[in-house]
Amino acid sequence: MLKLPIYLDNNATTPMDPRVLEAMIPYFTEHFGNAASRNHPFGWEAEEAVDYAREQVAKLIGADPKEIIFTSGATEGDNLGIKGVFEMYASKGNHIITCTTEHKAVLDTCKHLERMGGEVTYLEVKADGLIDLKELEAAIKPTTILIALMYANNEIGVIQPIREISAIARKHGVLFFSDATQAVGKIPVDVNKDGIDIMAFTGHKMYGPKGIGALYVRRKNPRVKVTAQMDGGGHERGMRSGTLNVPGIVGFGKACELARLEMAEDAARLSKLRDKLENALLQLEEAYVNGNREHRLPHVTNISFKYVEGEGLLMGFNKNIALSSGSACTSASLEPSYVLKALGLGDDLAHSSLRFGLGRFTTEEQIDYTIKAVSDTVLKLRDMSPLWEMFKEGVDMDKIEWASH
Amino acid sequence: MAYSEKVIDHYSNPKNVGTLDKSKKNVGTGLVGAPECGDVMRLQIEVDDATGMITDAKFKTFGCGSAIASSSLATEWLKGKTVDEAVQIDNMDLVEELNLPPVKIHCSVLAEDAIKSAINDYRKKNGLEELVFEERIH
């Protein structure tokens, strides 16, 4: 039996795996100790659990456990990683290179640093969402201290050429930070093979709990340090003070372990389902995939249905299917997705987009239901769309003088 | 954000979707909004020349559920009104009837603009002076 509603917004957050919850429960009640309490069994138990989880997390990304700094999530990781480098390496320079399709947690952090005397280069992306490596290299100058580029994009799932980026960073002696929130646990990420120096990721995008994430900070070749952004008890090697969220950490560790063991199987199954969904929806006229289809997360697709507005489209099935749109009819600015616009999409196509994020618990039955519901709604709304009528009549809409408002 | 029942009802069962023959002299067409803003409304009225009564109204809208509902409701209200009465339709009446939240008020403004634009198109076609409306900031 098909259970509704269907959840296809796994880029926003994932449901927690029941095995993760099971691992966490004892640490709320029985083993409630503070991992920093060194002098009694309650503290020892908590510390042991944290150590174990730290190993689980490190193993997923090929790191040493000592290189894992627990945070509250990827936003904190982005802030700590970027601001921490900016402060720590102030004597070497003040220039950071990032790109226009980064998450707001990176972009707004960079904007903050610009107000603090930093200089930031925002690389444009190509039409497929990938950065241009030549432009990256050309942007490096003597004052460059950090390249901050995401592993995989949250809206279109496009995977940046991480190893090529890190090779350029190494060559110029610049640190490389990556926001890998969408990639870790979904595709193989190895900080050594990938050449990443600092990396933020989080539990709730990979079937773990919300409110817990990690910042990987390289300890060897080179040894990297970040200035703490929060003062206190000096936890996490002095880089992130605050009593450790033991149940969260235990759950995050378990989620990382499950991801490591099941990633290959999940990815193979989900990419098949994603392709089925995508190919079926592309049967509709004037439907386009946004972003590079080859260098892409296996469970994500972002599709624009021309002449239909995204939010109106969602309304056709959002009681039964949870999705998100690049349209922003609700925001005060009425600005559609800046990521899609950065690919060079017109506002009209950006307004017409849907993002599908499949996950560990997505079934083929759900995909079949979604194909039908989305297709039916697109057709219904096109019958109602003056733009579709004009398109069908061959009217050149670029020549119309629209009264923009 | 949850939609009001009335918005959902108009979205699910929109009234008066369609196209009137714009070559007819007694048909007025208003096309407002812009694709890049995420809303385009086309609203048409057919007027009985003898009585000045709006005998038919149709719309097509590219936009969110609230934009579709605002234009659907507007066509319902237009039918049976005289052109002079139709000019009086205020966007806030649509907001109230549909329980639109503040972020969706622009949808009702667009519907009001579409009505006025259709009326002016009708007036122009019939040799009448176009009405001047206050500039609205959406």
Coordinates of C-alpha atoms in Angstrom, one line a residue:
Chain A
M1 CA 0.0 0.0 0.0
L2 CA 1.2 3.4 -1.0
K3 CA 1.6 5.6 2.1
L4 CA 1.0 9.3 1.7
P5 CA 2.4 11.9 1.9
I6 CA 5.5 11.1 0.0
Y7 CA 8.7 12.8 1.0
L8 CA 11.0 13.9 -1.8
D9 CA 12.7 16.8 -0.2
N10 CA 15.7 14.9 1.2
N11 CA 18.1 17.8 0.3
A12 CA 16.3 19.9 2.9
T13 CA 16.5 17.2 5.6
T14 CA 16.3 13.4 5.8
P15 CA 14.1 11.3 8.1
M16 CA 16.2 9.7 10.9
D17 CA 17.0 6.1 10.4
P18 CA 15.3 4.1 13.2
R19 CA 18.7 2.4 13.9
V20 CA 20.1 5.8 14.6
L21 CA 17.4 6.6 17.1
E22 CA 17.9 3.3 18.8
A23 CA 21.6 4.0 19.3
M24 CA 20.8 7.4 20.8
I25 CA 18.1 6.6 23.3
P26 CA 20.3 5.4 26.2
Y27 CA 22.3 8.6 26.0
F28 CA 19.3 10.8 26.9
T29 CA 18.4 8.9 30.1
E30 CA 20.8 6.2 31.5
H31 CA 24.1 7.6 30.1
F32 CA 23.4 11.3 30.5
G33 CA 26.9 12.2 31.7
N34 CA 28.9 15.2 30.5
A35 CA 31.7 13.9 28.3
A36 CA 34.0 16.5 30.0
S37 CA 33.5 15.1 33.5
R38 CA 36.7 13.3 34.0
N39 CA 36.2 12.0 37.5
H40 CA 33.2 9.7 37.5
P41 CA 31.7 6.8 35.5
F42 CA 28.9 9.0 34.1
G43 CA 31.5 11.2 32.4
W44 CA 33.6 8.2 31.4
E45 CA 30.7 6.6 29.6
A46 CA 29.8 9.7 27.8
E47 CA 33.4 10.3 26.8
E48 CA 33.7 6.7 25.5
A49 CA 30.6 7.1 23.5
V50 CA 31.8 10.3 21.9
D51 CA 35.2 8.8 21.1
Y52 CA 33.5 5.9 19.4
A53 CA 31.3 8.2 17.4
R54 CA 34.2 10.3 16.5
E55 CA 35.8 7.3 15.0
Q56 CA 32.7 6.4 13.1
V57 CA 32.5 9.9 11.7
A58 CA 36.2 10.1 10.8
K59 CA 36.1 6.7 9.0
L60 CA 33.3 7.8 6.7
I61 CA 35.5 10.6 5.3
G62 CA 38.9 8.9 5.6
A63 CA 40.0 11.2 8.3
D64 CA 41.8 10.7 11.7
P65 CA 39.3 11.0 14.7
K66 CA 41.4 13.8 16.0
E67 CA 40.5 15.9 13.0
I68 CA 36.8 15.9 13.7
I69 CA 35.4 18.9 15.6
F70 CA 31.7 18.4 16.5
T71 CA 29.5 21.4 15.8
S72 CA 25.8 22.1 15.8
G73 CA 25.5 21.5 12.1
A74 CA 26.8 22.6 8.7
T75 CA 25.9 26.3 9.1
E76 CA 28.1 26.5 12.2
G77 CA 30.8 24.4 10.4
D78 CA 30.8 26.9 7.5
N79 CA 31.1 29.8 9.8
L80 CA 33.8 28.3 11.9
G81 CA 35.7 27.0 9.0
I82 CA 35.8 30.2 7.0
K83 CA 35.8 32.8 9.7
G84 CA 38.3 30.6 11.7
V85 CA 40.7 30.5 8.8
F86 CA 40.3 34.2 8.1
E87 CA 41.3 35.1 11.7
M88 CA 44.0 32.5 12.1
Y89 CA 45.7 33.3 8.8
A90 CA 45.2 37.1 8.9
S91 CA 49.0 37.7 8.8
K92 CA 49.2 35.7 5.5
G93 CA 46.4 37.5 3.6
N94 CA 42.7 38.4 3.5
H95 CA 41.5 37.1 0.2
I96 CA 39.0 34.3 -0.1
I97 CA 37.7 32.7 -3.3
T98 CA 34.2 31.2 -3.4
C99 CA 31.4 30.9 -6.0
T100 CA 27.9 32.3 -6.6
T101 CA 26.1 29.0 -6.1
E102 CA 27.3 28.3 -2.6
H103 CA 24.9 27.9 0.3
K104 CA 23.9 31.1 2.1
A105 CA 25.8 29.9 5.1
V106 CA 29.0 30.3 3.0
L107 CA 28.0 33.4 1.0
D108 CA 26.7 35.3 4.0
T109 CA 29.8 34.4 6.0
C110 CA 31.9 35.7 3.2
K111 CA 29.9 38.9 3.0
H112 CA 30.4 39.3 6.8
L113 CA 34.1 39.0 6.3
E114 CA 34.1 41.6 3.6
R115 CA 32.7 44.0 6.2
M116 CA 35.6 42.9 8.4
G117 CA 38.2 43.9 5.9
G118 CA 38.3 40.7 3.9
E119 CA 38.3 40.5 0.1
V120 CA 36.2 37.9 -1.6
T121 CA 36.1 36.7 -5.2
Y122 CA 32.8 35.1 -6.2
L123 CA 33.4 32.9 -9.2
E124 CA 30.6 32.6 -11.6
V125 CA 29.6 29.1 -12.6
K126 CA 29.1 27.7 -16.2
A127 CA 25.6 26.9 -17.5
D128 CA 25.9 23.4 -16.1
G129 CA 26.7 24.7 -12.6
L130 CA 30.4 23.7 -12.6
I131 CA 33.1 26.2 -11.9
D132 CA 35.8 27.0 -14.5
L133 CA 39.1 25.7 -13.1
K134 CA 41.1 28.2 -15.2
E135 CA 39.1 31.1 -13.7
L136 CA 39.7 29.7 -10.2
E137 CA 43.4 29.5 -10.8
A138 CA 43.5 33.0 -12.3
A139 CA 41.7 34.4 -9.3
I140 CA 44.5 33.3 -6.9
K141 CA 46.8 36.1 -5.7
P142 CA 49.5 36.5 -3.1
T143 CA 46.9 37.5 -0.5
T144 CA 44.7 34.5 -1.1
I145 CA 44.3 32.4 2.0
L146 CA 41.3 30.2 1.3
I147 CA 39.3 28.6 -1.5
A148 CA 35.8 27.8 -0.3
L149 CA 33.9 25.7 -2.8
M150 CA 31.1 23.3 -2.1
Y151 CA 31.3 19.6 -2.8
A152 CA 27.8 19.2 -4.2
N153 CA 25.1 21.8 -4.7
N154 CA 21.9 21.6 -2.6
E155 CA 19.5 22.8 -5.3
I156 CA 20.8 21.0 -8.4
G157 CA 23.0 18.3 -7.0
V158 CA 26.0 19.2 -9.2
I159 CA 29.3 17.9 -8.0
Q160 CA 32.3 20.3 -8.3
P161 CA 35.6 18.9 -9.6
I162 CA 37.0 18.7 -6.0
R163 CA 40.3 16.9 -6.8
E164 CA 41.2 19.4 -9.5
I165 CA 40.3 22.3 -7.2
S166 CA 42.4 20.9 -4.4
A167 CA 45.3 20.3 -6.8
I168 CA 45.2 24.0 -7.7
A169 CA 44.9 25.0 -4.0
R170 CA 48.0 22.9 -3.1
K171 CA 50.0 24.2 -6.0
H172 CA 49.5 27.8 -4.8
G173 CA 49.7 27.0 -1.1
V174 CA 46.1 28.0 -0.4
L175 CA 43.9 26.2 2.0
F176 CA 40.8 24.5 0.6
F177 CA 37.5 24.5 2.5
S178 CA 34.5 22.6 1.3
D179 CA 30.9 22.6 2.4
A180 CA 30.1 18.9 1.8
T181 CA 26.7 18.9 3.5
Q182 CA 24.9 17.3 0.5
A183 CA 27.7 14.9 -0.4
V184 CA 29.0 13.2 2.7
G185 CA 27.1 10.0 3.3
K186 CA 25.7 10.0 -0.3
I187 CA 28.8 9.6 -2.4
P188 CA 32.3 8.6 -1.4
V189 CA 34.2 11.5 0.2
D190 CA 37.8 11.0 1.3
V191 CA 39.5 14.1 2.6
N192 CA 42.9 12.8 1.7
K193 CA 42.2 11.5 -1.8
D194 CA 40.1 14.7 -2.4
G195 CA 42.8 17.0 -0.9
I196 CA 40.4 18.9 1.4
D197 CA 41.8 20.8 4.3
I198 CA 38.6 21.8 6.1
M199 CA 35.2 20.4 5.5
A200 CA 31.7 21.0 7.0
F201 CA 28.9 18.5 7.1
T202 CA 25.9 17.5 9.2
G203 CA 23.9 14.7 10.6
H204 CA 20.4 15.5 9.5
K205 CA 21.2 15.3 5.8
M206 CA 22.2 11.6 6.1
Y207 CA 19.5 10.1 8.3
G208 CA 21.0 11.3 11.5
P209 CA 19.6 13.8 14.1
K210 CA 19.4 17.5 13.6
G211 CA 21.5 19.8 15.7
I212 CA 24.8 17.9 15.2
G213 CA 27.4 18.2 12.6
A214 CA 31.2 18.2 12.2
L215 CA 34.0 20.3 10.9
Y216 CA 36.9 18.3 9.6
V217 CA 40.2 20.2 10.2
R218 CA 43.3 18.7 8.7
R219 CA 46.2 18.0 11.2
K220 CA 48.9 16.9 8.8
N221 CA 50.2 18.2 5.4
P222 CA 49.4 20.9 6.2
R223 CA 48.5 21.3 9.8
V224 CA 45.5 23.6 9.8
K225 CA 44.1 25.6 12.7
V226 CA 41.0 27.7 12.9
T227 CA 40.3 30.4 15.5
A228 CA 37.4 29.5 17.7
Q229 CA 34.2 31.5 17.1
M230 CA 32.8 30.8 20.5
D231 CA 34.6 31.2 23.8
G232 CA 34.2 28.8 26.7
G233 CA 35.6 25.6 28.2
G234 CA 38.0 24.9 25.3
H235 CA 36.3 21.7 24.1
E236 CA 37.1 20.1 20.8
R237 CA 40.8 21.0 20.9
G238 CA 39.9 24.6 21.7
M239 CA 38.2 25.2 18.4
R240 CA 34.6 24.8 19.6
S241 CA 33.6 25.3 23.2
G242 CA 30.4 24.0 24.6
T243 CA 29.2 20.8 26.3
L244 CA 29.1 18.1 23.8
N245 CA 25.7 16.9 22.6
V246 CA 26.3 13.3 23.5
P247 CA 23.1 11.7 22.2
G248 CA 23.4 13.8 19.0
I249 CA 27.0 12.7 18.5
V250 CA 26.2 9.1 19.1
G251 CA 23.4 9.3 16.5
F252 CA 25.6 11.1 14.1
G253 CA 28.3 8.5 14.5
K254 CA 25.7 5.7 13.9
A255 CA 24.4 7.5 10.8
C256 CA 27.9 7.8 9.4
E257 CA 28.6 4.1 10.0
L258 CA 25.3 3.2 8.2
A259 CA 26.1 5.5 5.4
R260 CA 29.6 4.0 5.0
L261 CA 28.2 0.5 4.8
E262 CA 25.1 1.1 2.7
M263 CA 26.0 4.1 0.5
A264 CA 26.9 2.1 -2.6
E265 CA 23.7 0.1 -2.5
D266 CA 21.5 3.2 -1.8
A267 CA 23.2 5.2 -4.5
A268 CA 22.7 2.5 -7.1
R269 CA 19.1 2.1 -6.3
L270 CA 18.3 5.8 -6.0
S271 CA 20.0 6.7 -9.3
K272 CA 17.8 4.2 -11.1
L273 CA 14.7 5.7 -9.5
R274 CA 15.9 9.2 -10.1
D275 CA 16.5 8.4 -13.8
K276 CA 13.1 6.8 -14.1
L277 CA 11.5 9.9 -12.6
E278 CA 13.6 12.3 -14.7
N279 CA 13.1 10.5 -18.0
A280 CA 9.3 10.2 -17.5
L281 CA 9.0 13.9 -16.7
L282 CA 11.1 14.9 -19.6
Q283 CA 8.5 13.3 -21.8
L284 CA 6.5 16.5 -21.2
E285 CA 7.1 19.3 -23.7
E286 CA 9.3 22.1 -22.7
A287 CA 10.8 20.4 -19.6
Y288 CA 14.5 20.9 -18.9
V289 CA 16.9 19.5 -16.4
N290 CA 18.9 22.2 -14.6
G291 CA 22.6 21.6 -14.1
N292 CA 25.2 19.0 -15.2
R293 CA 23.6 15.6 -15.5
E294 CA 26.8 13.6 -15.4
H295 CA 28.6 15.2 -12.4
R296 CA 25.6 15.0 -10.1
L297 CA 24.5 13.4 -6.9
P298 CA 22.7 10.1 -7.7
H299 CA 19.4 11.0 -5.8
V300 CA 18.8 14.6 -7.1
T301 CA 17.2 16.1 -10.1
N302 CA 16.0 19.7 -10.7
I303 CA 13.6 20.2 -13.5
S304 CA 12.0 23.3 -15.0
F305 CA 8.6 23.0 -16.6
K306 CA 8.4 26.1 -18.8
Y307 CA 5.2 28.2 -18.7
V308 CA 4.1 26.8 -15.3
E309 CA 4.9 28.6 -12.1
G310 CA 6.6 26.4 -9.5
E311 CA 4.6 27.3 -6.5
G312 CA 1.4 26.9 -8.3
L313 CA 2.6 23.6 -9.5
L314 CA 3.5 22.4 -6.0
M315 CA 0.0 23.3 -4.9
G316 CA -1.4 20.7 -7.2
F317 CA 0.0 17.9 -5.1
N318 CA 1.7 19.2 -2.0
K319 CA -0.8 17.5 0.2
N320 CA 0.6 14.2 -1.0
I321 CA 4.1 14.9 -2.2
A322 CA 6.7 17.0 -0.4
L323 CA 9.0 18.8 -2.9
S324 CA 10.5 22.2 -3.1
S325 CA 10.6 24.8 -5.9
G326 CA 13.1 27.4 -7.0
S327 CA 10.2 29.8 -7.2
A328 CA 9.9 32.3 -4.4
C329 CA 6.5 33.7 -4.8
T330 CA 6.2 33.9 -1.0
S331 CA 9.4 35.9 -0.4
A332 CA 9.1 39.6 -0.2
S333 CA 11.6 40.1 -3.0
L334 CA 9.8 37.7 -5.4
E335 CA 13.3 36.7 -6.4
P336 CA 13.6 33.1 -7.7
S337 CA 16.5 30.8 -6.8
Y338 CA 19.8 32.6 -7.0
V339 CA 21.4 29.2 -7.8
L340 CA 19.3 28.7 -10.9
K341 CA 19.9 32.3 -12.0
A342 CA 23.6 31.8 -11.6
L343 CA 23.4 29.0 -14.3
G344 CA 22.0 31.7 -16.6
L345 CA 18.4 30.6 -16.4
G346 CA 15.9 33.3 -17.1
D347 CA 13.7 34.2 -14.1
D348 CA 10.8 32.6 -15.9
L349 CA 12.5 29.2 -16.0
A350 CA 13.8 29.6 -12.5
H351 CA 10.3 30.2 -11.3
S352 CA 9.2 27.1 -13.1
S353 CA 11.5 24.6 -11.3
L354 CA 11.0 21.7 -9.0
R355 CA 13.7 20.0 -6.9
F356 CA 13.4 16.3 -6.3
G357 CA 15.5 14.8 -3.6
L358 CA 15.1 11.1 -3.2
G359 CA 16.3 9.2 -0.1
R360 CA 16.9 6.0 1.6
F361 CA 13.2 5.4 2.2
T362 CA 12.0 6.3 -1.3
T363 CA 10.2 3.5 -3.1
E364 CA 9.5 2.8 -6.8
E365 CA 5.8 3.0 -6.0
Q366 CA 6.2 6.5 -4.7
I367 CA 8.1 7.5 -7.8
D368 CA 5.4 6.1 -10.1
Y369 CA 2.8 8.1 -8.1
T370 CA 4.9 11.2 -8.3
I371 CA 5.4 10.9 -12.1
K372 CA 1.7 10.8 -12.6
A373 CA 0.8 13.6 -10.1
V374 CA 3.4 16.0 -11.4
S375 CA 2.7 15.3 -15.1
D376 CA -1.1 15.8 -14.6
T377 CA -0.6 19.0 -12.7
V378 CA 1.8 20.4 -15.3
L379 CA -0.8 19.7 -18.1
K380 CA -3.6 21.1 -16.1
L381 CA -1.8 24.3 -15.3
R382 CA -0.6 24.8 -18.8
D383 CA -4.2 24.7 -19.9
M384 CA -4.6 27.6 -17.6
S385 CA -1.4 29.4 -18.5
P386 CA -1.6 32.4 -20.9
L387 CA 2.1 31.9 -21.6
W388 CA 1.6 28.3 -22.7
E389 CA -1.2 29.6 -25.1
M390 CA 1.1 32.2 -26.5
F391 CA 3.9 29.6 -26.9
K392 CA 1.5 27.3 -28.8
E393 CA 0.4 30.2 -31.0
G394 CA 4.0 31.0 -31.8
V395 CA 3.9 34.4 -30.1
D396 CA 7.5 35.7 -29.4
M397 CA 7.2 36.4 -25.7
D398 CA 10.5 38.3 -25.6
K399 CA 9.0 40.9 -27.8
I400 CA 6.1 41.6 -25.4
E401 CA 6.6 44.6 -23.1
W402 CA 5.8 43.1 -19.8
A403 CA 4.7 45.4 -17.0
S404 CA 7.2 44.2 -14.4
H405 CA 6.2 44.9 -10.9
Chain B
M1 CA 2.3 28.3 4.5
A2 CA -1.1 26.8 4.4
Y3 CA -3.6 28.1 1.9
S4 CA -7.2 29.1 2.8
E5 CA -9.9 26.7 1.8
K6 CA -11.3 29.3 -0.7
V7 CA -7.9 29.5 -2.4
I8 CA -7.7 25.8 -2.6
D9 CA -11.2 25.6 -4.0
H10 CA -10.5 28.1 -6.8
Y11 CA -7.2 26.4 -7.6
S12 CA -8.7 23.0 -7.8
N13 CA -11.9 24.1 -9.6
P14 CA -11.1 27.3 -11.3
K15 CA -14.0 29.2 -12.7
N16 CA -14.0 30.7 -16.2
V17 CA -10.7 29.5 -17.5
G18 CA -10.4 30.2 -21.2
T19 CA -10.1 32.6 -24.0
L20 CA -12.5 35.1 -25.6
D21 CA -12.2 36.3 -29.1
K22 CA -10.1 39.3 -28.8
S23 CA -10.8 40.5 -32.3
K24 CA -14.4 41.3 -31.3
K25 CA -15.0 44.9 -30.6
N26 CA -16.9 44.2 -27.4
V27 CA -14.2 42.1 -25.8
G28 CA -11.6 43.8 -23.6
T29 CA -8.4 42.0 -22.8
G30 CA -6.0 42.8 -19.9
L31 CA -2.6 41.2 -19.8
V32 CA -0.6 42.1 -16.7
G33 CA 2.4 40.9 -14.8
A34 CA 5.6 39.5 -16.2
P35 CA 7.1 36.0 -16.5
E36 CA 10.2 36.9 -14.7
C37 CA 8.1 38.0 -11.7
G38 CA 6.4 34.7 -11.6
D39 CA 2.9 36.0 -12.3
V40 CA 1.2 36.7 -15.6
M41 CA -2.6 37.2 -15.7
R42 CA -4.8 37.5 -18.7
L43 CA -8.3 38.6 -18.0
Q44 CA -11.0 39.2 -20.6
I45 CA -14.5 40.6 -20.5
E46 CA -17.2 40.5 -23.0
V47 CA -19.6 43.5 -22.8
D48 CA -23.2 43.8 -24.0
D49 CA -23.0 47.1 -25.8
A50 CA -26.6 48.0 -25.2
T51 CA -26.6 47.6 -21.5
G52 CA -22.9 48.0 -20.6
M53 CA -23.3 44.7 -18.7
I54 CA -20.4 42.2 -18.6
T55 CA -21.9 39.1 -20.0
D56 CA -18.8 36.9 -19.9
A57 CA -15.4 36.9 -18.3
K58 CA -12.4 34.5 -18.8
F59 CA -8.9 34.2 -17.5
K60 CA -5.7 32.4 -17.9
T61 CA -3.0 32.8 -15.2
F62 CA 0.6 31.8 -14.9
G63 CA 1.3 32.0 -11.2
C64 CA 0.9 30.6 -7.7
G65 CA -2.3 29.3 -6.3
S66 CA -3.2 32.7 -4.9
A67 CA -2.8 34.3 -8.2
I68 CA -5.0 31.7 -9.9
A69 CA -7.6 32.0 -7.2
S70 CA -7.6 35.8 -7.4
S71 CA -8.2 35.8 -11.1
S72 CA -10.8 33.0 -10.9
L73 CA -12.7 35.0 -8.3
A74 CA -12.4 38.2 -10.2
T75 CA -14.0 36.7 -13.3
E76 CA -16.9 35.5 -11.1
W77 CA -17.4 38.9 -9.7
L78 CA -17.2 40.6 -13.1
K79 CA -20.0 38.6 -14.7
G80 CA -23.3 40.4 -14.3
K81 CA -21.7 43.7 -13.4
T82 CA -21.7 46.8 -15.6
V83 CA -18.4 48.1 -16.7
D84 CA -18.8 51.1 -14.3
E85 CA -19.4 48.8 -11.4
A86 CA -16.5 46.6 -12.4
V87 CA -14.1 49.5 -12.1
Q88 CA -14.9 49.7 -8.4
I89 CA -13.6 46.2 -7.6
D90 CA -10.8 46.7 -5.1
N91 CA -8.0 44.3 -4.5
M92 CA -8.7 44.3 -0.8
D93 CA -12.1 42.8 -1.4
L94 CA -10.3 39.9 -3.1
V95 CA -7.8 39.6 -0.2
E96 CA -10.7 39.5 2.3
E97 CA -12.8 37.0 0.4
L98 CA -9.8 34.6 -0.2
N99 CA -8.1 35.2 3.2
L100 CA -4.8 36.0 1.4
P101 CA -1.8 36.4 3.7
P102 CA 0.3 39.6 3.4
V103 CA 2.9 38.0 1.2
K104 CA 0.1 37.2 -1.4
I105 CA -1.5 40.6 -1.5
H106 CA 0.4 41.3 -4.7
C107 CA -1.7 38.6 -6.4
S108 CA -4.9 40.5 -5.7
V109 CA -3.3 43.8 -6.8
L110 CA -2.4 42.0 -10.1
A111 CA -6.0 40.8 -10.5
E112 CA -7.3 44.4 -9.9
D113 CA -4.9 45.7 -12.5
A114 CA -6.0 43.0 -14.9
I115 CA -9.6 44.1 -14.5
K116 CA -8.8 47.7 -15.1
S117 CA -6.6 46.9 -18.0
A118 CA -9.3 44.8 -19.6
I119 CA -11.8 47.6 -19.1
N120 CA -9.5 50.2 -20.7
D121 CA -8.9 47.9 -23.6
Y122 CA -12.6 47.7 -24.1
R123 CA -13.0 51.4 -23.8
K124 CA -10.2 52.1 -26.3
K125 CA -11.7 49.7 -28.8
N126 CA -15.0 51.5 -28.5
G127 CA -13.6 55.0 -28.9
L128 CA -13.8 55.9 -25.2
E129 CA -11.1 57.7 -23.3
E130 CA -9.0 55.3 -21.2
L131 CA -9.4 55.7 -17.5
V132 CA -6.4 56.8 -15.5
F133 CA -5.7 54.9 -12.4
E134 CA -3.4 55.7 -9.6
E135 CA 0.1 54.1 -9.9
R136 CA 0.3 51.1 -7.7
I137 CA 3.5 49.7 -6.3
H138 CA 3.3 46.0 -6.1

